[in-house]
Short mmCIF file of C-alpha atoms in Angstrom, two decimals:
data_model
loop_
_atom_site.label_atom_id
_atom_site.label_comp_id
_atom_site.label_asym_id
_atom_site.label_seq_id
_atom_site.Cartn_x
_atom_site.Cartn_y
_atom_site.Cartn_z
CA MET A 8 15.84 6.13 -3.21
CA LYS A 9 16.04 9.62 -4.73
CA ILE A 10 13.71 12.21 -6.20
CA VAL A 11 15.03 14.86 -8.58
CA ALA A 12 12.79 17.75 -9.63
CA SER A 13 13.85 19.68 -12.74
CA LEU A 14 12.33 22.37 -14.96
CA ASP A 15 12.76 22.80 -18.70
CA ARG A 16 13.39 26.51 -17.96
CA ARG A 17 14.13 28.30 -14.69
CA PHE A 18 12.90 31.70 -15.89
CA ALA A 19 9.43 32.80 -17.00
CA PRO A 20 8.33 36.10 -18.59
CA ALA A 21 6.91 38.64 -16.18
CA VAL A 22 4.74 40.32 -18.82
CA SER A 23 2.66 37.41 -20.15
CA ASN A 24 1.37 33.93 -19.43
CA SER A 25 3.79 31.12 -20.26
CA GLU A 26 4.13 27.34 -20.38
CA ARG A 27 6.78 25.38 -18.54
CA TYR A 28 7.44 21.69 -17.88
CA LEU A 29 8.30 20.17 -14.51
CA ARG A 30 9.87 16.71 -14.43
CA VAL A 31 10.13 14.72 -11.22
CA GLN A 32 12.34 11.64 -11.47
CA VAL A 33 12.00 8.86 -8.93
CA ILE A 34 15.22 6.83 -8.92
CA ALA A 35 15.40 3.43 -7.25
CA PRO A 36 18.72 2.20 -5.89
CA GLU A 37 20.63 -0.61 -7.54
CA ARG A 38 20.13 -3.34 -5.01
CA THR A 39 20.97 -7.01 -4.91
CA MET A 40 18.83 -8.24 -2.05
CA GLN A 41 20.15 -11.06 0.08
CA SER A 42 16.66 -12.53 0.18
CA ARG A 43 13.72 -11.46 -1.97
CA LEU A 44 10.09 -11.46 -0.96
CA PRO A 45 8.18 -14.59 -1.94
CA LEU A 46 5.75 -14.34 -4.86
CA ASN A 47 2.03 -15.07 -4.68
CA LEU A 48 1.24 -15.45 -8.39
CA ALA A 49 -1.72 -16.43 -10.54
CA LEU A 50 -1.19 -17.20 -14.23
CA VAL A 51 -4.44 -16.73 -16.16
CA ILE A 52 -4.29 -18.26 -19.64
CA ASP A 53 -6.76 -17.72 -22.45
CA ARG A 54 -7.55 -21.13 -23.99
CA SER A 55 -10.30 -19.94 -26.37
CA GLY A 56 -10.36 -21.31 -29.91
CA SER A 57 -8.29 -18.42 -31.32
CA MET A 58 -5.38 -19.44 -29.06
CA SER A 59 -5.02 -22.81 -30.80
CA GLY A 60 -1.63 -23.69 -32.23
CA SER A 61 1.51 -21.72 -31.46
CA LYS A 62 -0.14 -19.13 -29.17
CA LEU A 63 -1.31 -21.64 -26.56
CA LYS A 64 1.83 -23.72 -27.02
CA LYS A 65 4.08 -20.74 -26.27
CA ALA A 66 1.86 -19.54 -23.40
CA LYS A 67 2.13 -22.95 -21.76
CA GLU A 68 5.87 -23.04 -22.38
CA ALA A 69 6.23 -19.63 -20.67
CA ALA A 70 4.06 -20.72 -17.73
CA VAL A 71 6.16 -23.85 -17.25
CA PHE A 72 9.30 -21.71 -17.27
CA CYS A 73 7.84 -19.55 -14.48
CA VAL A 74 7.00 -22.56 -12.36
CA ARG A 75 10.40 -24.17 -12.80
CA ASN A 76 12.29 -20.98 -11.95
CA LEU A 77 10.44 -20.10 -8.76
CA THR A 78 11.27 -21.54 -5.34
CA ALA A 79 9.53 -23.48 -2.59
CA SER A 80 8.68 -20.20 -0.82
CA ASP A 81 6.59 -18.99 -3.76
CA ARG A 82 2.93 -19.72 -4.44
CA VAL A 83 1.42 -20.23 -7.91
CA ALA A 84 -2.12 -20.74 -9.17
CA VAL A 85 -3.04 -21.46 -12.78
CA VAL A 86 -6.42 -20.60 -14.30
CA ALA A 87 -7.48 -21.35 -17.88
CA TYR A 88 -10.59 -19.97 -19.51
CA ASP A 89 -12.64 -20.02 -22.67
CA ASP A 90 -16.40 -19.47 -22.23
CA GLU A 91 -15.98 -21.43 -19.00
CA VAL A 92 -13.38 -20.84 -16.29
CA ARG A 93 -11.31 -23.71 -14.91
CA VAL A 94 -8.89 -23.55 -12.01
CA VAL A 95 -6.18 -25.77 -13.46
CA SER A 96 -4.35 -25.69 -10.14
CA PRO A 97 -5.37 -23.82 -6.97
CA SER A 98 -2.70 -21.66 -5.36
CA SER A 99 -0.06 -23.82 -3.70
CA LYS A 100 3.53 -23.55 -2.54
CA LEU A 101 6.04 -24.92 -5.01
CA SER A 102 7.46 -27.98 -3.34
CA PRO A 103 9.26 -30.32 -5.79
CA ASP A 104 6.17 -32.53 -6.01
CA ALA A 105 3.88 -29.53 -6.50
CA LYS A 106 6.13 -28.21 -9.29
CA ALA A 107 6.04 -31.50 -11.16
CA ARG A 108 2.26 -31.74 -10.79
CA LEU A 109 1.74 -28.16 -11.91
CA VAL A 110 3.90 -28.61 -15.00
CA ARG A 111 1.83 -31.65 -16.01
CA GLU A 112 -1.42 -29.74 -15.49
CA ILE A 113 -0.22 -26.77 -17.54
CA GLU A 114 0.92 -28.98 -20.39
CA ALA A 115 -2.50 -30.67 -20.47
CA ILE A 116 -4.41 -27.41 -21.15
CA GLN A 117 -6.35 -27.60 -24.44
CA THR A 118 -8.15 -24.97 -26.51
CA GLY A 119 -11.91 -24.49 -26.20
CA GLY A 120 -14.58 -21.97 -27.22
CA SER A 121 -15.34 -18.27 -26.51
CA THR A 122 -13.58 -15.74 -24.23
CA ASN A 123 -14.75 -15.14 -20.65
CA LEU A 124 -11.79 -12.87 -19.96
CA GLY A 125 -13.33 -11.17 -16.93
CA GLY A 126 -14.30 -14.43 -15.29
CA GLY A 127 -10.88 -16.00 -15.86
CA TRP A 128 -8.97 -12.98 -14.62
CA LEU A 129 -11.11 -12.43 -11.51
CA THR A 130 -10.87 -16.11 -10.63
CA GLY A 131 -7.08 -15.90 -10.82
CA ALA A 132 -7.06 -12.72 -8.74
CA GLN A 133 -9.21 -14.43 -6.12
CA GLU A 134 -6.69 -17.28 -5.90
CA VAL A 135 -4.06 -14.66 -5.07
CA ALA A 136 -6.33 -12.85 -2.61
CA ASN A 137 -7.16 -16.09 -0.79
CA ASN A 138 -3.55 -16.36 0.37
CA MET A 139 -2.81 -12.77 1.30
CA HIS A 140 -3.24 -13.59 4.99
CA GLU A 141 0.29 -14.97 4.80
CA ALA A 142 2.36 -11.80 5.28
CA GLY A 143 5.22 -10.66 3.07
CA TYR A 144 4.15 -11.81 -0.38
CA LEU A 145 4.38 -9.88 -3.63
CA ASN A 146 0.90 -10.46 -5.05
CA ARG A 147 0.49 -10.47 -8.83
CA THR A 148 -1.97 -11.79 -11.40
CA ILE A 149 -0.74 -12.14 -15.00
CA LEU A 150 -3.42 -12.31 -17.69
CA LEU A 151 -2.66 -13.55 -21.21
CA SER A 152 -5.27 -13.19 -23.96
CA ASP A 153 -5.49 -12.88 -27.73
CA GLY A 154 -9.20 -12.10 -28.05
CA LEU A 155 -12.12 -9.88 -27.17
CA ALA A 156 -14.04 -10.39 -23.94
CA ASN A 157 -17.34 -11.73 -25.28
CA VAL A 158 -18.72 -13.78 -22.39
CA GLY A 159 -19.40 -12.61 -18.81
CA ILE A 160 -18.26 -9.08 -17.90
CA VAL A 161 -17.22 -7.28 -21.10
CA ASP A 162 -17.44 -3.58 -20.17
CA THR A 163 -14.05 -1.83 -19.94
CA ALA A 164 -15.15 0.56 -17.18
CA GLU A 165 -16.51 -2.27 -15.02
CA LEU A 166 -13.43 -4.45 -15.43
CA SER A 167 -11.16 -1.45 -14.76
CA HIS A 168 -13.10 -0.74 -11.58
CA HIS A 169 -12.49 -4.32 -10.43
CA ALA A 170 -8.78 -3.88 -11.21
CA SER A 171 -8.64 -0.74 -9.05
CA GLU A 172 -10.41 -2.46 -6.16
CA LEU A 173 -8.05 -5.43 -6.35
CA ARG A 174 -5.03 -3.12 -6.34
CA GLN A 175 -6.35 -1.40 -3.23
CA ARG A 176 -6.58 -4.84 -1.61
CA GLY A 177 -2.95 -5.51 -2.57
CA VAL A 178 -3.43 -7.65 -5.71
CA SER A 179 -1.84 -6.14 -8.84
CA THR A 180 -2.53 -7.19 -12.42
CA THR A 181 -0.32 -7.37 -15.50
CA THR A 182 -1.93 -7.92 -18.91
CA MET A 183 -0.43 -9.38 -22.08
CA GLY A 184 -2.32 -8.93 -25.34
CA ILE A 185 -1.33 -11.31 -28.11
CA GLY A 186 -1.80 -10.74 -31.84
CA ALA A 187 -4.24 -8.48 -33.67
CA ASP A 188 -7.63 -9.26 -32.14
CA PHE A 189 -7.57 -8.32 -28.44
CA ASN A 190 -8.98 -5.05 -27.06
CA GLU A 191 -5.89 -2.96 -26.36
CA GLU A 192 -7.75 -0.25 -24.44
CA LEU A 193 -9.32 -2.83 -22.12
CA MET A 194 -6.05 -4.64 -21.47
CA GLU A 195 -4.17 -1.38 -20.90
CA GLN A 196 -6.78 0.01 -18.48
CA ILE A 197 -6.86 -3.19 -16.42
CA ALA A 198 -3.07 -2.95 -16.07
CA ILE A 199 -3.02 0.78 -15.25
CA LYS A 200 -5.85 0.56 -12.72
CA GLY A 201 -4.44 -2.72 -11.44
CA GLY A 202 -0.94 -1.41 -10.74
CA GLY A 203 0.79 -3.77 -13.17
CA HIS A 204 2.15 -3.58 -16.71
CA PHE A 205 0.55 -3.81 -20.15
CA TYR A 206 2.34 -5.63 -22.97
CA PHE A 207 1.57 -6.01 -26.67
CA ILE A 208 2.96 -9.27 -28.06
CA GLU A 209 2.94 -9.28 -31.85
CA ASP A 210 4.18 -12.82 -32.38
CA ALA A 211 3.44 -15.94 -30.33
CA ARG A 212 7.16 -16.75 -30.32
CA GLN A 213 7.69 -13.68 -28.10
CA ILE A 214 5.37 -14.85 -25.30
CA PRO A 215 8.09 -16.57 -23.22
CA ASP A 216 10.40 -13.53 -23.48
CA PHE A 217 7.69 -11.13 -22.28
CA LEU A 218 6.63 -13.38 -19.43
CA HIS A 219 10.24 -13.92 -18.38
CA ARG A 220 10.76 -10.14 -18.36
CA GLU A 221 7.67 -9.54 -16.24
CA LEU A 222 8.63 -12.23 -13.76
CA GLY A 223 12.13 -10.78 -13.49
CA GLU A 224 10.76 -7.29 -12.83
CA VAL A 225 8.37 -8.48 -10.15
CA LEU A 226 11.15 -10.35 -8.36
CA ALA A 227 13.42 -7.26 -8.56
CA THR A 228 10.89 -5.01 -6.77
CA VAL A 229 12.64 -2.82 -4.17
CA ALA A 230 9.85 -0.37 -3.24
CA ARG A 231 6.08 -0.60 -3.13
CA GLU A 232 3.07 1.69 -2.78
CA LEU A 233 4.89 4.72 -4.18
CA LYS A 234 2.95 7.96 -4.02
CA LEU A 235 4.30 11.25 -5.37
CA GLU A 236 2.84 14.61 -4.32
CA VAL A 237 3.55 17.97 -5.96
CA ARG A 238 2.28 21.18 -4.38
CA MET A 239 1.35 23.77 -7.04
CA PRO A 240 2.21 27.28 -5.85
CA GLY A 241 -0.10 30.13 -6.84
CA ALA A 242 -2.73 30.03 -9.58
CA ILE A 243 -0.96 27.50 -11.79
CA GLU A 244 -2.82 25.24 -14.21
CA ALA A 245 -1.10 21.86 -14.39
CA LYS A 246 -1.65 18.84 -16.60
CA LEU A 247 -0.02 15.44 -16.03
CA LEU A 248 1.39 14.18 -19.35
CA ASN A 249 1.84 10.60 -18.11
CA SER A 250 -1.03 8.12 -17.82
CA PHE A 251 -0.46 7.39 -14.12
CA GLU A 252 -3.54 7.56 -11.93
CA SER A 253 -3.63 10.98 -10.28
CA THR A 254 -5.81 13.46 -8.42
CA LEU A 255 -5.58 17.25 -8.18
CA SER A 256 -7.21 18.96 -5.20
CA ASP A 257 -6.57 22.44 -3.78
CA GLY A 258 -3.29 22.73 -5.66
CA LEU A 259 -1.95 19.35 -4.52
CA LEU A 260 -1.28 16.83 -7.30
CA THR A 261 -1.07 13.23 -6.08
CA VAL A 262 0.31 10.60 -8.46
CA ARG A 263 0.17 6.85 -7.78
CA LEU A 264 3.34 5.10 -8.97
CA ASP A 265 2.91 1.64 -7.36
CA ASP A 266 6.04 -0.56 -7.43
CA LEU A 267 9.62 0.24 -8.46
CA ILE A 268 12.31 -2.25 -9.41
CA SER A 269 16.03 -2.13 -8.68
CA GLY A 270 17.79 0.61 -10.65
CA GLU A 271 14.61 1.91 -12.29
CA THR A 272 14.04 5.60 -13.03
CA ARG A 273 10.44 6.70 -13.40
CA SER A 274 9.77 10.17 -14.79
CA VAL A 275 6.63 12.17 -14.04
CA VAL A 276 6.17 15.24 -16.26
CA LEU A 277 3.74 18.13 -15.73
CA LYS A 278 2.81 20.76 -18.30
CA MET A 279 2.09 24.02 -16.50
CA THR A 280 0.51 27.30 -17.51
CA LEU A 281 1.92 30.16 -15.44
CA PRO A 282 0.19 33.53 -15.02
CA ALA A 283 2.33 36.65 -15.36
CA GLN A 284 4.02 37.79 -12.14
CA PRO A 285 6.12 40.82 -11.16
CA ILE A 286 9.82 40.69 -12.00
CA GLY A 287 11.72 38.88 -9.25
CA SER A 288 8.74 36.83 -8.09
CA MET A 289 9.51 33.16 -7.48
CA LEU A 290 7.49 29.96 -7.51
CA THR A 291 8.87 26.92 -5.68
CA PHE A 292 7.49 23.44 -6.25
CA ASP A 293 7.39 21.24 -3.16
CA THR A 294 7.61 17.55 -4.07
CA SER A 295 7.40 14.58 -1.74
CA LEU A 296 7.54 10.82 -2.19
CA SER A 297 6.31 8.11 0.16
CA TYR A 298 6.99 4.40 -0.31
CA ARG A 299 7.40 1.10 1.49
CA ASP A 300 10.84 -0.49 1.35
CA VAL A 301 10.56 -4.16 0.32
CA GLU A 302 13.63 -5.30 2.23
CA THR A 303 12.88 -3.60 5.55
CA GLY A 304 9.10 -3.32 5.33
CA LEU A 305 9.36 0.26 6.63
CA THR A 306 7.51 3.23 5.15
CA SER A 307 9.78 6.14 4.22
CA SER A 308 9.42 9.57 2.66
CA LEU A 309 11.57 12.04 0.72
CA ASN A 310 11.11 15.75 0.05
CA SER A 311 12.50 18.24 -2.45
CA ARG A 312 12.20 22.00 -2.98
CA GLU A 313 14.87 22.29 -5.66
CA ALA A 314 12.59 23.34 -8.56
CA THR A 315 12.03 27.11 -8.60
CA ILE A 316 10.84 29.42 -11.37
CA THR A 317 11.86 33.09 -11.32
CA PHE A 318 9.92 35.73 -13.27
CA ALA A 319 12.36 37.82 -15.26
CA PRO A 320 12.63 40.43 -18.03
CA GLU A 321 12.09 39.20 -21.59
CA SER A 322 15.79 39.47 -22.44
CA GLU A 323 16.81 37.17 -19.59
CA VAL A 324 14.10 34.67 -20.48
CA ASN A 325 15.19 34.61 -24.14
CA ASN A 326 18.86 34.13 -23.27
CA GLU A 327 18.27 31.08 -21.08
CA GLN A 328 19.36 27.71 -22.45
CA PRO A 329 16.61 25.15 -21.76
CA ASN A 330 17.28 21.88 -19.93
CA ALA A 331 17.54 19.58 -22.97
CA SER A 332 16.79 16.40 -21.03
CA VAL A 333 13.55 17.74 -19.52
CA ALA A 334 12.50 19.27 -22.85
CA GLU A 335 13.05 15.94 -24.61
CA ASP A 336 11.10 13.92 -22.05
CA ALA A 337 8.24 16.39 -22.25
CA ALA A 338 8.28 16.32 -26.05
CA LEU A 339 8.18 12.52 -26.11
CA LEU A 340 5.11 12.59 -23.88
CA GLU A 341 3.46 15.25 -26.07
CA VAL A 342 4.15 12.96 -29.02
CA ALA A 343 2.57 10.03 -27.18
CA ALA A 344 -0.60 12.11 -26.75
CA ALA A 345 -0.46 12.97 -30.45
CA ARG A 346 -0.36 9.27 -31.29
CA GLU A 347 -3.48 8.71 -29.22
CA GLU A 348 -5.23 11.58 -31.02
CA ALA A 349 -4.21 10.10 -34.38
CA LEU A 350 -5.65 6.73 -33.40
CA LYS A 351 -8.99 8.35 -32.56
CA MET A 352 -9.01 10.11 -35.94
CA ASP A 353 -8.20 6.83 -37.66
CA ALA A 354 -11.05 5.06 -35.84
CA ALA A 355 -13.42 7.80 -37.01
CA GLY A 356 -12.29 7.34 -40.62
CA ASP A 357 -10.33 10.62 -40.77
CA TYR A 358 -7.20 9.08 -42.28
CA ALA A 359 -5.90 12.39 -43.64
CA GLY A 360 -6.24 14.01 -40.22
CA SER A 361 -4.54 11.06 -38.54
CA SER A 362 -1.61 11.21 -40.95
CA LYS A 363 -1.28 14.97 -40.54
CA ARG A 364 -1.29 14.70 -36.73
CA LEU A 365 1.54 12.16 -36.76
CA ARG A 366 3.53 14.18 -39.26
CA SER A 367 3.21 17.37 -37.19
CA ALA A 368 4.30 15.41 -34.10
CA ALA A 369 7.43 14.30 -35.97
CA TYR A 370 8.25 17.92 -36.94
CA TYR A 371 7.70 19.07 -33.37
CA LEU A 372 9.94 16.41 -31.84
CA GLN A 373 12.67 17.07 -34.39
CA SER A 374 12.63 20.78 -33.52
CA VAL A 375 12.85 20.12 -29.76
CA ALA A 376 15.52 17.38 -29.65
CA PRO A 377 17.45 17.29 -32.94
CA ALA A 378 20.61 15.99 -31.25
CA SER A 379 18.98 13.05 -29.46
CA PRO A 380 19.36 9.61 -31.12
CA ALA A 381 16.30 8.33 -29.20
CA ALA A 382 14.19 11.27 -30.34
CA MET A 383 15.35 10.93 -33.94
CA ALA A 384 14.45 7.24 -33.93
CA GLU A 385 10.99 8.27 -32.73
CA VAL A 386 10.79 10.89 -35.49
CA GLN A 387 11.50 8.19 -38.06
CA ALA A 388 8.83 5.94 -36.56
CA LEU A 389 6.28 8.79 -36.60
CA GLU A 390 7.03 9.55 -40.25
CA GLN A 391 6.54 5.90 -41.18
CA GLU A 392 3.30 5.75 -39.19
CA SER A 393 2.13 8.92 -40.93
CA GLN A 394 2.57 7.30 -44.33
CA VAL A 395 0.68 4.18 -43.27
CA ALA A 396 -2.08 6.30 -41.70
CA GLU A 397 -2.96 7.78 -45.10
CA GLY A 398 -4.66 4.50 -45.98
CA GLY A 399 -5.89 3.70 -42.46
CA PHE A 400 -4.29 1.42 -39.88
CA ASP A 401 -4.82 -2.32 -39.89
CA ALA A 402 -5.45 -4.02 -36.54
CA MET A 403 -1.81 -4.96 -35.90
CA THR A 404 -0.47 -1.49 -36.71
CA ARG A 405 -3.14 0.11 -34.55
CA LYS A 406 -1.97 -1.97 -31.60
CA ALA A 407 1.68 -1.17 -32.26
CA VAL A 408 0.96 2.59 -32.33
CA HIS A 409 -1.18 2.30 -29.20
CA TYR A 410 1.54 0.35 -27.40
CA ALA A 411 4.17 2.96 -28.37
CA GLN A 412 2.23 5.73 -26.63
CA SER A 413 1.30 3.50 -23.70
CA VAL A 414 4.84 2.60 -22.64
CA THR A 415 6.01 6.20 -23.05
CA ARG A 416 3.21 7.58 -20.88
CA GLN A 417 3.92 4.93 -18.23
CA SER A 418 7.64 5.91 -18.24
CA ARG A 419 8.69 2.43 -19.35
CA LYS A 420 10.95 1.06 -22.05
CA ARG A 421 9.65 -0.83 -25.05
#
């Protein structure tokens, strides 16, 4: 495991306030483990009326794939819900007989009525929690839904609070929103607070691919309970550009990063406002990472003091070449925030303002990272979104734009 702290610029003007970006990369080792931790999984499947047809068919197909590709050391529960919640199969170890039975029970799920999303999800999470007394499991609930929560608990803040409490107990939650009608903010917040991942699935045919990817990531987990701390020297104002859960107290920023998979790099970026300081003054950023190694079960920590800003004359500041990689990552996160602002304008009916915000974000990104193929692809996407925004977003486009900012701010790949 490594942490690398980098600044977009190493010098700051001594005569005026300035803005700088600090990026801390957490890099997991490439590791092929001789034996992985067993999985304690609950699959929670929306079977409301809107899931009829290909959506439920593909969800069941994906669930069957999961069951067939796990081993006898793993546990799986399946919960299906419409307005009522049904435990299709309580959590059980996957012996050959249990696998065959579970496949039959999944294939027999039929569509029903309304959407008690909260009840279905919490029932699945409880199935996972019931078996946490058996040490060493990776505990995950995966929720699939295509609709709005309209029965039982429907409030986003209340459901997010439950997700946070479950995470603290060791049960994480991944959410998968399907189609145009689910509440993307609710599903994203449950995943963020729950320490899992949020996915937007445009087409039912993609459900198996997304579920396969999530299962593969869970099984490739190499570190858990990651917590990054950054000590802010002096009177610095700092803003976290990512959407990770964080706290800032007495100059210490604590960021919760949860689990990391083999070979993954997760980037945390801070935007900082620096007060003027005398020439030659220096600010050093102390960063530390704590985590639990999956293979050994031991808790470890890393520290870095490699990021230092020096206050210099204007000429030296102007002659410095910025770190292009840090500047690009920061710009992409600023663009993600711009997308979120544009969505709020669109929801308020300010289509012209939404379009303008996306267009200005495209200009900004192009000016910061003109040589980056990834940034230029994002510029093109922003320009296309800006054109669409002039007439207002439809539900599917809204979710696509929301998902674009979500994965960027969670330092994930689309």
